[in-house]
Amino acid sequence: MSILRRLQGGEPASTTPSIGSGNDGSHSTNGSARRITAPSTPTAQETYQDLKTRVQNKLLSGLDPSMDVTKISEVRRTIQEHFEHILNEENIVLSRPERARLFEQITAEILGFGPIQTLLEDDSITEIMVNGAKNIYVERKGKIARVPVSFESNDHVMRIIDRIVAPLGRRIDESSPYVDARLPDGSRVNAVIPPISLVGPVITIRKFARNPITIDQLIQFGSITPEAVEFLKACVEARLNLIISGGTGSGKTTLLNILSQYIPTDERIITIENAAELQLRQEHVVTLESRPANIEGRGEITIRQLVINSLRMRPDRIIVGEIRDDAALDMLQAMNTGHDGSMTTAHSNSPRDTLARIETMALMAGMDLPIRALREQVASAIDLVVHQERMKDGTRKIVNVTEVSGMEGDVITMTDLFAFEQVGYENHRVIGRLRPTGLRPRFMEKIEAAGINLSPAVFGIGDRRR
């Protein structure tokens, strides 16, 4: 039996009674029973970790520290040569699958992100959640499940967090115990460590698909209908201002990426994000990223500062990854001062809540604005709210496409142009469809002025004719 096979299966427990015991393994002294146990032996997992650490440390000591780790294939070949040499030198007997498993784990430690590297490479996984060293969960098809993967210790998790944030010039320590970051492929990362996390270091990774999701796939998934796609495409091309809203993990950034592809290629686009994750395909794109304060508490660059600065960069479109604070006021100002066609996302529960939340965030700027004046700014700036939800079955669907119509008194008026109609729930699946309400938006003149003619059937009026 090879070493790893013995480690995986473990050794059978000894059935020999303890010294001085009877058949029940106990020894009576002055009428009381005292259990004498044999010395504890290392578990299979502990022995395996010891072997892995020993080979890994010897491998690292033999590698050239000046190697260019960006040349992945060359580095892997070098690691494999050293790996085989160490196994032969120490006379470690492993089967071919066992060698491959140990090699991949050690390579993941050196070049990747340790135990979660295989999860990052699994295209069926959309989210990875590390709750301390021993509890790792993933999301597949909208459902969360625990996976049989773990780190060696909390220190091991901390090393992986440092590996993620260090190339971005960000830091995480007791004085700054949480951080937003991104992986090289654009996947979003949030890390939280003690003392504010009581379960050890926590990592949450929102993965980006290697091949970005297309609008055809969204239609195939039932997230949107061809009619709604045609309408939203016209809105983007006609330079209407859009807010994409929804809860966490509802697909806001994915939809923003998809809609941005309809922006003409001759326009200058400025994107502003906390951690750059938008994947725009146009050539003329300038990406700006906010920056936290350094260890002295200086050097912070906020989303609001970037929005203000972007106005001096001659943008045709301003796209903000997410509005979550007083930057909302400056975004409204940009939309109201000639930067039509701007887009952003916001967390909310409904289209109406989206406007209320933007109003609240704008008030955070500290400007002493009358509520009516602020609502007039909101009603004038925002043309459309596209609201998404993650449904009970884990699917993500657009549930409202709502026009911001104007003001009636002190109230912003809104009109649903498309609304999701759920007709049932069968076999753990939500049954329904995004349907037009039969109403045409008031901004149809803007769409027609851009040379775009939409069939009345898009809005559910009459038969659709091509």
Tab-separated table of C-alpha atoms in Angstrom:
chain	number	residue	atom	x	y	z
A	1	MET	CA	0.000	0.000	0.000
A	2	SER	CA	1.333	3.397	-0.962
A	3	ILE	CA	1.768	6.159	1.589
A	4	LEU	CA	-1.106	8.321	0.353
A	5	ARG	CA	-3.524	5.410	0.183
A	6	ARG	CA	-2.707	4.599	3.787
A	7	LEU	CA	-3.162	8.258	4.695
A	8	GLN	CA	-6.536	8.445	2.987
A	9	GLY	CA	-7.872	5.299	4.558
A	10	GLY	CA	-6.149	5.640	7.938
A	11	GLU	CA	-4.859	2.801	10.059
A	12	PRO	CA	-7.295	0.510	11.881
A	13	ALA	CA	-7.691	1.351	15.545
A	14	SER	CA	-5.911	-0.961	17.982
A	15	THR	CA	-8.171	-3.423	19.803
A	16	THR	CA	-5.554	-4.425	22.389
A	17	PRO	CA	-6.713	-3.590	25.944
A	18	SER	CA	-4.762	-0.959	27.859
A	19	ILE	CA	-2.084	-2.060	30.319
A	20	GLY	CA	-3.558	-3.215	33.603
A	21	SER	CA	-7.096	-3.376	32.302
A	22	GLY	CA	-9.705	-6.036	32.250
A	23	ASN	CA	-11.752	-7.081	29.303
A	24	ASP	CA	-13.527	-3.727	29.451
A	25	GLY	CA	-10.264	-1.839	29.305
A	26	SER	CA	-10.564	-0.453	32.870
A	27	HIS	CA	-8.603	-0.948	36.079
A	28	SER	CA	-10.264	-0.836	39.482
A	29	THR	CA	-8.505	1.072	42.264
A	30	ASN	CA	-10.149	1.544	45.690
A	31	GLY	CA	-13.574	0.941	44.201
A	32	SER	CA	-13.237	3.527	41.427
A	33	ALA	CA	-12.639	2.827	37.761
A	34	ARG	CA	-9.912	4.686	35.847
A	35	ARG	CA	-9.550	4.523	32.078
A	36	ILE	CA	-5.976	4.250	30.764
A	37	THR	CA	-5.697	5.086	27.049
A	38	ALA	CA	-2.888	4.458	24.620
A	39	PRO	CA	-0.897	7.470	23.378
A	40	SER	CA	-2.729	9.265	20.558
A	41	THR	CA	-1.391	8.754	17.044
A	42	PRO	CA	-1.478	11.306	14.205
A	43	THR	CA	-4.623	11.193	12.093
A	44	ALA	CA	-4.466	10.425	8.385
A	45	GLN	CA	-5.136	14.072	7.563
A	46	GLU	CA	-2.376	15.283	9.887
A	47	THR	CA	0.088	12.808	8.373
A	48	TYR	CA	-0.888	13.841	4.869
A	49	GLN	CA	-0.487	17.530	5.719
A	50	ASP	CA	2.930	16.779	7.190
A	51	LEU	CA	4.006	15.039	3.982
A	52	LYS	CA	2.623	17.869	1.838
A	53	THR	CA	4.334	20.553	3.952
A	54	ARG	CA	7.637	18.671	3.954
A	55	VAL	CA	7.688	18.217	0.159
A	56	GLN	CA	6.453	21.766	-0.421
A	57	ASN	CA	9.107	23.365	1.809
A	58	LYS	CA	11.875	21.337	0.194
A	59	LEU	CA	10.535	22.263	-3.228
A	60	LEU	CA	10.445	25.974	-2.394
A	61	SER	CA	14.007	25.899	-1.074
A	62	GLY	CA	15.182	24.444	-4.383
A	63	LEU	CA	13.383	26.879	-6.673
A	64	ASP	CA	14.952	30.025	-8.060
A	65	PRO	CA	13.232	32.923	-6.231
A	66	SER	CA	13.765	35.180	-9.255
A	67	MET	CA	11.579	33.007	-11.501
A	68	ASP	CA	8.946	34.911	-13.465
A	69	VAL	CA	5.721	33.404	-12.087
A	70	THR	CA	3.673	35.003	-14.887
A	71	LYS	CA	5.073	32.342	-17.250
A	72	ILE	CA	2.804	29.682	-15.821
A	73	SER	CA	3.655	26.793	-18.153
A	74	GLU	CA	7.422	27.206	-17.705
A	75	VAL	CA	7.128	27.484	-13.920
A	76	ARG	CA	4.894	24.398	-13.762
A	77	ARG	CA	7.473	22.371	-15.684
A	78	THR	CA	10.228	23.517	-13.323
A	79	ILE	CA	8.102	22.690	-10.268
A	80	GLN	CA	7.288	19.245	-11.671
A	81	GLU	CA	10.956	18.451	-12.252
A	82	HIS	CA	11.843	19.403	-8.662
A	83	PHE	CA	8.767	17.571	-7.356
A	84	GLU	CA	9.688	14.283	-9.058
A	85	HIS	CA	13.291	14.619	-7.889
A	86	ILE	CA	12.229	15.109	-4.238
A	87	LEU	CA	9.892	12.094	-4.299
A	88	ASN	CA	12.628	9.894	-5.741
A	89	GLU	CA	15.252	11.273	-3.370
A	90	GLU	CA	13.099	10.592	-0.287
A	91	ASN	CA	11.888	7.254	-1.672
A	92	ILE	CA	8.196	8.254	-1.354
A	93	VAL	CA	6.017	5.683	-3.132
A	94	LEU	CA	2.880	7.111	-4.728
A	95	SER	CA	0.500	5.889	-7.399
A	96	ARG	CA	0.015	8.076	-10.469
A	97	PRO	CA	-3.302	9.631	-9.270
A	98	GLU	CA	-1.777	10.282	-5.827
A	99	ARG	CA	1.272	11.985	-7.363
A	100	ALA	CA	-0.988	14.129	-9.544
A	101	ARG	CA	-3.132	15.119	-6.568
A	102	LEU	CA	-0.154	16.070	-4.391
A	103	PHE	CA	1.509	17.935	-7.264
A	104	GLU	CA	-1.626	19.973	-8.046
A	105	GLN	CA	-2.107	20.898	-4.394
A	106	ILE	CA	1.489	22.046	-4.006
A	107	THR	CA	1.364	23.936	-7.315
A	108	ALA	CA	-1.834	25.661	-6.171
A	109	GLU	CA	-0.003	26.784	-3.026
A	110	ILE	CA	2.898	28.203	-5.028
A	111	LEU	CA	1.160	29.655	-8.095
A	112	GLY	CA	-2.514	29.806	-7.149
A	113	PHE	CA	-4.727	30.322	-4.142
A	114	GLY	CA	-4.243	27.128	-2.185
A	115	PRO	CA	-7.220	24.828	-1.475
A	116	ILE	CA	-9.712	27.089	-3.267
A	117	GLN	CA	-7.783	27.027	-6.556
A	118	THR	CA	-9.743	23.997	-7.814
A	119	LEU	CA	-12.996	25.762	-6.893
A	120	LEU	CA	-11.909	28.840	-8.862
A	121	GLU	CA	-11.286	26.625	-11.884
A	122	ASP	CA	-14.725	24.971	-11.642
A	123	ASP	CA	-16.965	26.849	-14.088
A	124	SER	CA	-20.146	25.525	-12.436
A	125	ILE	CA	-19.357	27.483	-9.249
A	126	THR	CA	-20.481	31.117	-9.142
A	127	GLU	CA	-19.519	32.038	-5.579
A	128	ILE	CA	-16.991	30.791	-3.012
A	129	MET	CA	-17.431	31.471	0.714
A	130	VAL	CA	-14.623	30.682	3.174
A	131	ASN	CA	-15.845	30.866	6.785
A	132	GLY	CA	-12.606	30.274	8.645
A	133	ALA	CA	-10.100	27.547	7.839
A	134	LYS	CA	-12.390	24.512	7.945
A	135	ASN	CA	-15.742	25.676	6.554
A	136	ILE	CA	-15.935	26.381	2.828
A	137	TYR	CA	-19.185	26.778	0.897
A	138	VAL	CA	-19.925	27.329	-2.787
A	139	GLU	CA	-22.891	28.446	-4.829
A	140	ARG	CA	-23.971	26.389	-7.834
A	141	LYS	CA	-27.070	27.310	-9.845
A	142	GLY	CA	-28.142	29.687	-7.106
A	143	LYS	CA	-27.933	27.059	-4.342
A	144	ILE	CA	-25.348	27.031	-1.520
A	145	ALA	CA	-23.632	23.819	-0.422
A	146	ARG	CA	-20.615	22.927	1.708
A	147	VAL	CA	-17.601	21.359	-0.021
A	148	PRO	CA	-15.060	18.882	1.434
A	149	VAL	CA	-12.170	21.320	1.151
A	150	SER	CA	-10.321	23.088	3.960
A	151	PHE	CA	-7.263	25.159	4.791
A	152	GLU	CA	-4.593	23.955	7.203
A	153	SER	CA	-5.175	26.798	9.657
A	154	ASN	CA	-6.313	30.401	9.958
A	155	ASP	CA	-2.732	31.461	9.211
A	156	HIS	CA	-3.007	29.560	5.942
A	157	VAL	CA	-6.163	31.540	5.044
A	158	MET	CA	-4.362	34.783	5.904
A	159	ARG	CA	-1.503	33.915	3.533
A	160	ILE	CA	-3.975	33.442	0.678
A	161	ILE	CA	-5.724	36.746	1.493
A	162	ASP	CA	-2.357	38.525	1.441
A	163	ARG	CA	-1.578	36.926	-1.906
A	164	ILE	CA	-4.846	38.321	-3.314
A	165	VAL	CA	-4.602	41.886	-2.010
A	166	ALA	CA	-0.847	42.545	-2.152
A	167	PRO	CA	-0.593	42.928	-5.967
A	168	LEU	CA	-3.361	45.540	-5.822
A	169	GLY	CA	-1.513	47.704	-3.316
A	170	ARG	CA	-4.155	47.049	-0.678
A	171	ARG	CA	-3.708	45.863	2.873
A	172	ILE	CA	-5.601	43.997	5.551
A	173	ASP	CA	-4.607	43.858	9.220
A	174	GLU	CA	-6.050	44.509	12.673
A	175	SER	CA	-6.238	48.249	12.032
A	176	SER	CA	-8.007	47.707	8.674
A	177	PRO	CA	-9.698	44.300	9.068
A	178	TYR	CA	-11.702	44.196	5.827
A	179	VAL	CA	-10.905	44.818	2.186
A	180	ASP	CA	-12.448	44.724	-1.296
A	181	ALA	CA	-10.226	43.341	-4.028
A	182	ARG	CA	-10.324	41.402	-7.277
A	183	LEU	CA	-8.634	38.394	-8.815
A	184	PRO	CA	-6.671	38.617	-12.078
A	185	ASP	CA	-9.750	37.431	-14.004
A	186	GLY	CA	-11.870	40.231	-12.519
A	187	SER	CA	-13.702	38.112	-9.934
A	188	ARG	CA	-14.788	40.202	-6.952
A	189	VAL	CA	-13.226	39.441	-3.548
A	190	ASN	CA	-14.176	40.604	-0.073
A	191	ALA	CA	-12.095	39.574	2.945
A	192	VAL	CA	-12.817	40.092	6.647
A	193	ILE	CA	-10.461	39.059	9.444
A	194	PRO	CA	-10.446	39.087	13.257
A	195	PRO	CA	-11.135	40.990	15.438
A	196	ILE	CA	-14.351	41.875	13.598
A	197	SER	CA	-14.798	38.299	12.340
A	198	LEU	CA	-15.331	35.835	15.193
A	199	VAL	CA	-14.998	32.696	13.038
A	200	GLY	CA	-11.521	33.429	11.707
A	201	PRO	CA	-10.606	34.947	8.324
A	202	VAL	CA	-13.559	35.075	5.931
A	203	ILE	CA	-13.259	35.274	2.132
A	204	THR	CA	-16.167	35.816	-0.256
A	205	ILE	CA	-15.446	35.514	-3.971
A	206	ARG	CA	-18.000	36.397	-6.641
A	207	LYS	CA	-16.641	34.613	-9.683
A	208	PHE	CA	-16.758	35.985	-13.190
A	209	ALA	CA	-17.404	33.593	-16.026
A	210	ARG	CA	-14.332	32.976	-18.170
A	211	ASN	CA	-16.543	33.481	-21.195
A	212	PRO	CA	-18.817	36.440	-20.364
A	213	ILE	CA	-22.524	35.649	-20.377
A	214	THR	CA	-24.229	36.829	-23.554
A	215	ILE	CA	-27.681	38.299	-24.041
A	216	ASP	CA	-28.703	35.129	-25.920
A	217	GLN	CA	-27.845	33.082	-22.846
A	218	LEU	CA	-29.941	35.365	-20.618
A	219	ILE	CA	-32.874	34.805	-22.973
A	220	GLN	CA	-32.224	31.054	-22.922
A	221	PHE	CA	-32.106	31.057	-19.105
A	222	GLY	CA	-35.454	32.842	-19.003
A	223	SER	CA	-33.958	35.905	-17.301
A	224	ILE	CA	-35.279	38.283	-19.965
A	225	THR	CA	-37.371	38.198	-23.129
A	226	PRO	CA	-36.361	39.185	-26.679
A	227	GLU	CA	-38.854	42.074	-26.573
A	228	ALA	CA	-37.308	43.518	-23.384
A	229	VAL	CA	-33.825	43.092	-24.888
A	230	GLU	CA	-34.836	45.025	-27.996
A	231	PHE	CA	-36.269	47.807	-25.834
A	232	LEU	CA	-33.223	48.048	-23.519
A	233	LYS	CA	-30.878	48.033	-26.522
A	234	ALA	CA	-32.800	50.996	-27.944
A	235	CYS	CA	-32.615	52.805	-24.593
A	236	VAL	CA	-28.817	52.437	-24.432
A	237	GLU	CA	-28.316	53.529	-28.024
A	238	ALA	CA	-30.641	56.535	-27.496
A	239	ARG	CA	-28.518	57.636	-24.509
A	240	LEU	CA	-31.116	57.226	-21.772
A	241	ASN	CA	-29.906	57.115	-18.155
A	242	LEU	CA	-30.336	53.680	-16.559
A	243	ILE	CA	-30.208	52.350	-13.003
A	244	ILE	CA	-29.913	48.577	-12.608
A	245	SER	CA	-31.182	47.598	-9.174
A	246	GLY	CA	-31.636	44.426	-7.157
A	247	GLY	CA	-30.450	42.471	-4.164
A	248	THR	CA	-27.066	40.866	-3.555
A	249	GLY	CA	-26.178	38.305	-6.210
A	250	SER	CA	-29.162	39.155	-8.408
A	251	GLY	CA	-27.007	39.697	-11.506
A	252	LYS	CA	-26.763	43.505	-11.647
A	253	THR	CA	-23.126	43.671	-12.779
A	254	THR	CA	-23.682	40.931	-15.354
A	255	LEU	CA	-26.564	42.862	-16.891
A	256	LEU	CA	-24.574	46.107	-16.787
A	257	ASN	CA	-21.765	44.398	-18.705
A	258	ILE	CA	-24.227	43.084	-21.280
A	259	LEU	CA	-26.054	46.381	-21.808
A	260	SER	CA	-22.767	48.268	-22.112
A	261	GLN	CA	-21.976	46.349	-25.289
A	262	TYR	CA	-24.689	48.384	-27.042
A	263	ILE	CA	-22.774	51.635	-26.455
A	264	PRO	CA	-21.398	52.808	-29.840
A	265	THR	CA	-17.683	52.197	-30.276
A	266	ASP	CA	-16.953	55.842	-31.138
A	267	GLU	CA	-17.904	57.077	-27.647
A	268	ARG	CA	-15.491	57.707	-24.756
A	269	ILE	CA	-16.510	55.710	-21.681
A	270	ILE	CA	-15.297	56.337	-18.124
A	271	THR	CA	-15.918	53.481	-15.644
A	272	ILE	CA	-15.678	54.055	-11.893
A	273	GLU	CA	-15.595	51.174	-9.392
A	274	ASN	CA	-14.443	50.175	-5.940
A	275	ALA	CA	-12.772	47.082	-7.404
A	276	ALA	CA	-12.552	47.028	-11.200
A	277	GLU	CA	-14.767	44.213	-12.466
A	278	LEU	CA	-16.656	45.600	-15.454
A	279	GLN	CA	-15.652	43.954	-18.719
A	280	LEU	CA	-16.453	46.457	-21.441
A	281	ARG	CA	-15.544	45.410	-24.957
A	282	GLN	CA	-15.178	48.852	-26.514
A	283	GLU	CA	-11.691	50.193	-27.232
A	284	HIS	CA	-12.081	53.724	-25.838
A	285	VAL	CA	-12.600	52.883	-22.165
A	286	VAL	CA	-10.896	54.552	-19.190
A	287	THR	CA	-11.143	52.518	-15.976
A	288	LEU	CA	-10.896	54.313	-12.622
A	289	GLU	CA	-10.714	52.519	-9.281
A	290	SER	CA	-11.187	53.963	-5.796
A	291	ARG	CA	-8.423	53.556	-3.218
A	292	PRO	CA	-8.604	53.074	0.565
A	293	ALA	CA	-6.506	55.098	2.987
A	294	ASN	CA	-2.949	53.941	3.678
A	295	ILE	CA	-1.611	52.865	7.060
A	296	GLU	CA	-1.263	56.519	8.112
A	297	GLY	CA	-4.917	57.152	7.244
A	298	ARG	CA	-4.059	59.194	4.162
A	299	GLY	CA	-4.412	58.888	0.426
A	300	GLU	CA	-8.024	57.702	0.261
A	301	ILE	CA	-9.707	58.246	-3.113
A	302	THR	CA	-13.490	57.858	-2.962
A	303	ILE	CA	-16.050	57.041	-5.634
A	304	ARG	CA	-17.432	60.561	-5.228
A	305	GLN	CA	-14.043	62.128	-5.945
A	306	LEU	CA	-13.664	59.949	-9.039
A	307	VAL	CA	-17.135	60.887	-10.308
A	308	ILE	CA	-16.306	64.597	-9.899
A	309	ASN	CA	-12.939	64.128	-11.605
A	310	SER	CA	-14.464	62.133	-14.467
A	311	LEU	CA	-16.478	65.201	-15.510
A	312	ARG	CA	-13.162	66.827	-16.505
A	313	MET	CA	-12.126	63.861	-18.629
A	314	ARG	CA	-14.452	64.566	-21.565
A	315	PRO	CA	-16.677	61.507	-21.072
A	316	ASP	CA	-19.494	60.566	-23.435
A	317	ARG	CA	-20.731	58.035	-20.897
A	318	ILE	CA	-20.043	57.586	-17.191
A	319	ILE	CA	-20.587	54.098	-15.791
A	320	VAL	CA	-20.366	53.655	-12.023
A	321	GLY	CA	-20.105	50.041	-10.873
A	322	GLU	CA	-22.302	50.666	-7.827
A	323	ILE	CA	-23.716	53.721	-6.078
A	324	ARG	CA	-23.670	53.202	-2.326
A	325	ASP	CA	-22.952	56.568	-0.700
A	326	ASP	CA	-22.908	60.342	-1.232
A	327	ALA	CA	-21.536	59.834	-4.755
A	328	ALA	CA	-25.214	59.500	-5.728
A	329	LEU	CA	-25.577	63.296	-5.703
A	330	ASP	CA	-22.664	63.782	-8.110
A	331	MET	CA	-23.953	60.986	-10.339
A	332	LEU	CA	-27.323	62.764	-10.545
A	333	GLN	CA	-25.541	66.017	-11.374
A	334	ALA	CA	-23.587	64.291	-14.154
A	335	MET	CA	-26.780	62.817	-15.629
A	336	ASN	CA	-28.396	66.259	-15.520
A	337	THR	CA	-25.497	68.134	-17.118
A	338	GLY	CA	-25.152	66.612	-20.543
A	339	HIS	CA	-23.717	63.195	-19.752
A	340	ASP	CA	-26.698	61.272	-21.085
A	341	GLY	CA	-26.505	57.522	-21.415
A	342	SER	CA	-24.872	57.039	-18.019
A	343	MET	CA	-25.480	53.810	-16.106
A	344	THR	CA	-24.967	52.486	-12.598
A	345	THR	CA	-26.226	49.800	-10.212
A	346	ALA	CA	-27.777	50.067	-6.757
A	347	HIS	CA	-28.924	47.628	-4.074
A	348	SER	CA	-32.674	47.809	-3.433
A	349	ASN	CA	-35.854	45.753	-3.104
A	350	SER	CA	-37.939	47.361	-5.869
A	351	PRO	CA	-37.828	50.174	-8.447
A	352	ARG	CA	-39.599	52.512	-6.021
A	353	ASP	CA	-37.116	51.634	-3.266
A	354	THR	CA	-34.292	52.337	-5.715
A	355	LEU	CA	-35.305	55.979	-6.050
A	356	ALA	CA	-35.849	56.310	-2.295
A	357	ARG	CA	-32.398	54.898	-1.645
A	358	ILE	CA	-30.724	57.203	-4.179
A	359	GLU	CA	-32.520	60.122	-2.522
A	360	THR	CA	-31.204	59.033	0.889
A	361	MET	CA	-27.651	58.573	-0.426
A	362	ALA	CA	-27.719	62.000	-2.073
A	363	LEU	CA	-28.687	63.532	1.279
A	364	MET	CA	-25.576	61.917	2.771
A	365	ALA	CA	-23.527	64.469	0.835
A	366	GLY	CA	-24.505	67.005	3.492
A	367	MET	CA	-26.081	69.492	1.092
A	368	ASP	CA	-29.058	71.278	2.618
A	369	LEU	CA	-31.405	70.563	-0.283
A	370	PRO	CA	-35.202	70.710	-0.047
A	371	ILE	CA	-36.699	67.264	-0.584
A	372	ARG	CA	-38.763	68.452	-3.530
A	373	ALA	CA	-35.701	69.927	-5.277
A	374	LEU	CA	-33.802	66.665	-4.777
A	375	ARG	CA	-36.688	64.586	-6.097
A	376	GLU	CA	-36.911	66.827	-9.143
A	377	GLN	CA	-33.217	66.119	-9.748
A	378	VAL	CA	-33.869	62.356	-9.456
A	379	ALA	CA	-36.924	62.481	-11.751
A	380	SER	CA	-35.061	64.573	-14.326
A	381	ALA	CA	-31.840	62.543	-14.262
A	382	ILE	CA	-33.073	58.922	-14.297
A	383	ASP	CA	-35.086	57.635	-17.236
A	384	LEU	CA	-35.332	53.937	-16.474
A	385	VAL	CA	-34.931	51.483	-13.584
A	386	VAL	CA	-34.265	47.830	-14.441
A	387	HIS	CA	-34.882	45.672	-11.363
A	388	GLN	CA	-33.588	42.127	-10.901
A	389	GLU	CA	-34.233	39.439	-8.323
A	390	ARG	CA	-32.762	36.091	-7.378
A	391	MET	CA	-35.810	33.858	-7.284
A	392	LYS	CA	-36.683	31.091	-4.833
A	393	ASP	CA	-35.255	28.446	-7.195
A	394	GLY	CA	-31.917	30.255	-7.440
A	395	THR	CA	-32.503	31.682	-10.924
A	396	ARG	CA	-31.933	35.371	-11.606
A	397	LYS	CA	-34.633	37.227	-13.477
A	398	ILE	CA	-35.459	40.779	-14.502
A	399	VAL	CA	-38.786	41.436	-12.765
A	400	ASN	CA	-39.410	45.107	-13.599
A	401	VAL	CA	-38.476	47.551	-16.338
A	402	THR	CA	-39.863	50.793	-14.982
A	403	GLU	CA	-39.944	54.282	-16.455
A	404	VAL	CA	-39.399	57.294	-14.197
A	405	SER	CA	-42.245	59.404	-15.594
A	406	GLY	CA	-41.891	62.713	-13.749
A	407	MET	CA	-43.363	64.466	-10.720
A	408	GLU	CA	-46.878	64.787	-9.360
A	409	GLY	CA	-46.758	67.166	-6.434
A	410	ASP	CA	-43.897	65.974	-4.240
A	411	VAL	CA	-44.043	62.384	-5.502
A	412	ILE	CA	-41.947	60.865	-8.286
A	413	THR	CA	-44.222	58.976	-10.659
A	414	MET	CA	-43.160	55.611	-12.125
A	415	THR	CA	-44.672	53.383	-14.793
A	416	ASP	CA	-43.987	49.676	-15.289
A	417	LEU	CA	-43.266	48.947	-18.953
A	418	PHE	CA	-42.420	45.274	-18.344
A	419	ALA	CA	-43.258	43.204	-15.257
A	420	PHE	CA	-42.551	39.584	-14.352
A	421	GLU	CA	-45.691	37.474	-14.053
A	422	GLN	CA	-45.254	34.300	-12.001
A	423	VAL	CA	-47.850	31.664	-12.814
A	424	GLY	CA	-46.616	28.780	-10.697
A	425	TYR	CA	-43.849	26.870	-8.946
A	426	GLU	CA	-43.277	23.333	-10.244
A	427	ASN	CA	-40.447	20.853	-9.731
A	428	HIS	CA	-38.597	23.449	-7.657
A	429	ARG	CA	-38.698	25.888	-10.567
A	430	VAL	CA	-40.363	29.293	-10.802
A	431	ILE	CA	-42.724	29.375	-13.785
A	432	GLY	CA	-43.366	32.787	-15.298
A	433	ARG	CA	-42.361	35.353	-17.884
A	434	LEU	CA	-41.450	39.020	-18.169
A	435	ARG	CA	-44.457	40.554	-19.944
A	436	PRO	CA	-45.036	44.005	-21.462
A	437	THR	CA	-47.751	46.024	-19.734
A	438	GLY	CA	-49.043	47.553	-22.956
A	439	LEU	CA	-47.842	51.059	-22.024
A	440	ARG	CA	-45.409	53.091	-24.098
A	441	PRO	CA	-42.792	55.202	-22.301
A	442	ARG	CA	-42.926	58.981	-22.383
A	443	PHE	CA	-39.349	59.097	-23.650
A	444	MET	CA	-40.250	57.393	-26.957
A	445	GLU	CA	-39.465	60.698	-28.687
A	446	LYS	CA	-35.806	60.358	-27.585
A	447	ILE	CA	-35.646	56.848	-29.019
A	448	GLU	CA	-37.231	57.909	-32.304
A	449	ALA	CA	-34.971	60.979	-32.493
A	450	ALA	CA	-32.001	58.572	-32.410
A	451	GLY	CA	-33.360	56.929	-35.560
A	452	ILE	CA	-34.663	53.827	-33.756
A	453	ASN	CA	-38.138	52.545	-34.585
A	454	LEU	CA	-39.594	50.017	-32.176
A	455	SER	CA	-42.543	47.897	-33.180
A	456	PRO	CA	-45.681	48.420	-31.042
A	457	ALA	CA	-45.535	44.664	-30.410
A	458	VAL	CA	-42.454	45.224	-28.213
A	459	PHE	CA	-44.826	46.846	-25.718
A	460	GLY	CA	-47.511	44.200	-26.203
A	461	ILE	CA	-49.596	46.308	-28.569
A	462	GLY	CA	-51.013	44.410	-31.571
A	463	ASP	CA	-49.290	41.643	-33.504
A	464	ARG	CA	-45.565	41.671	-33.993
A	465	ARG	CA	-44.594	42.119	-37.627
A	466	ARG	CA	-41.135	42.041	-39.173
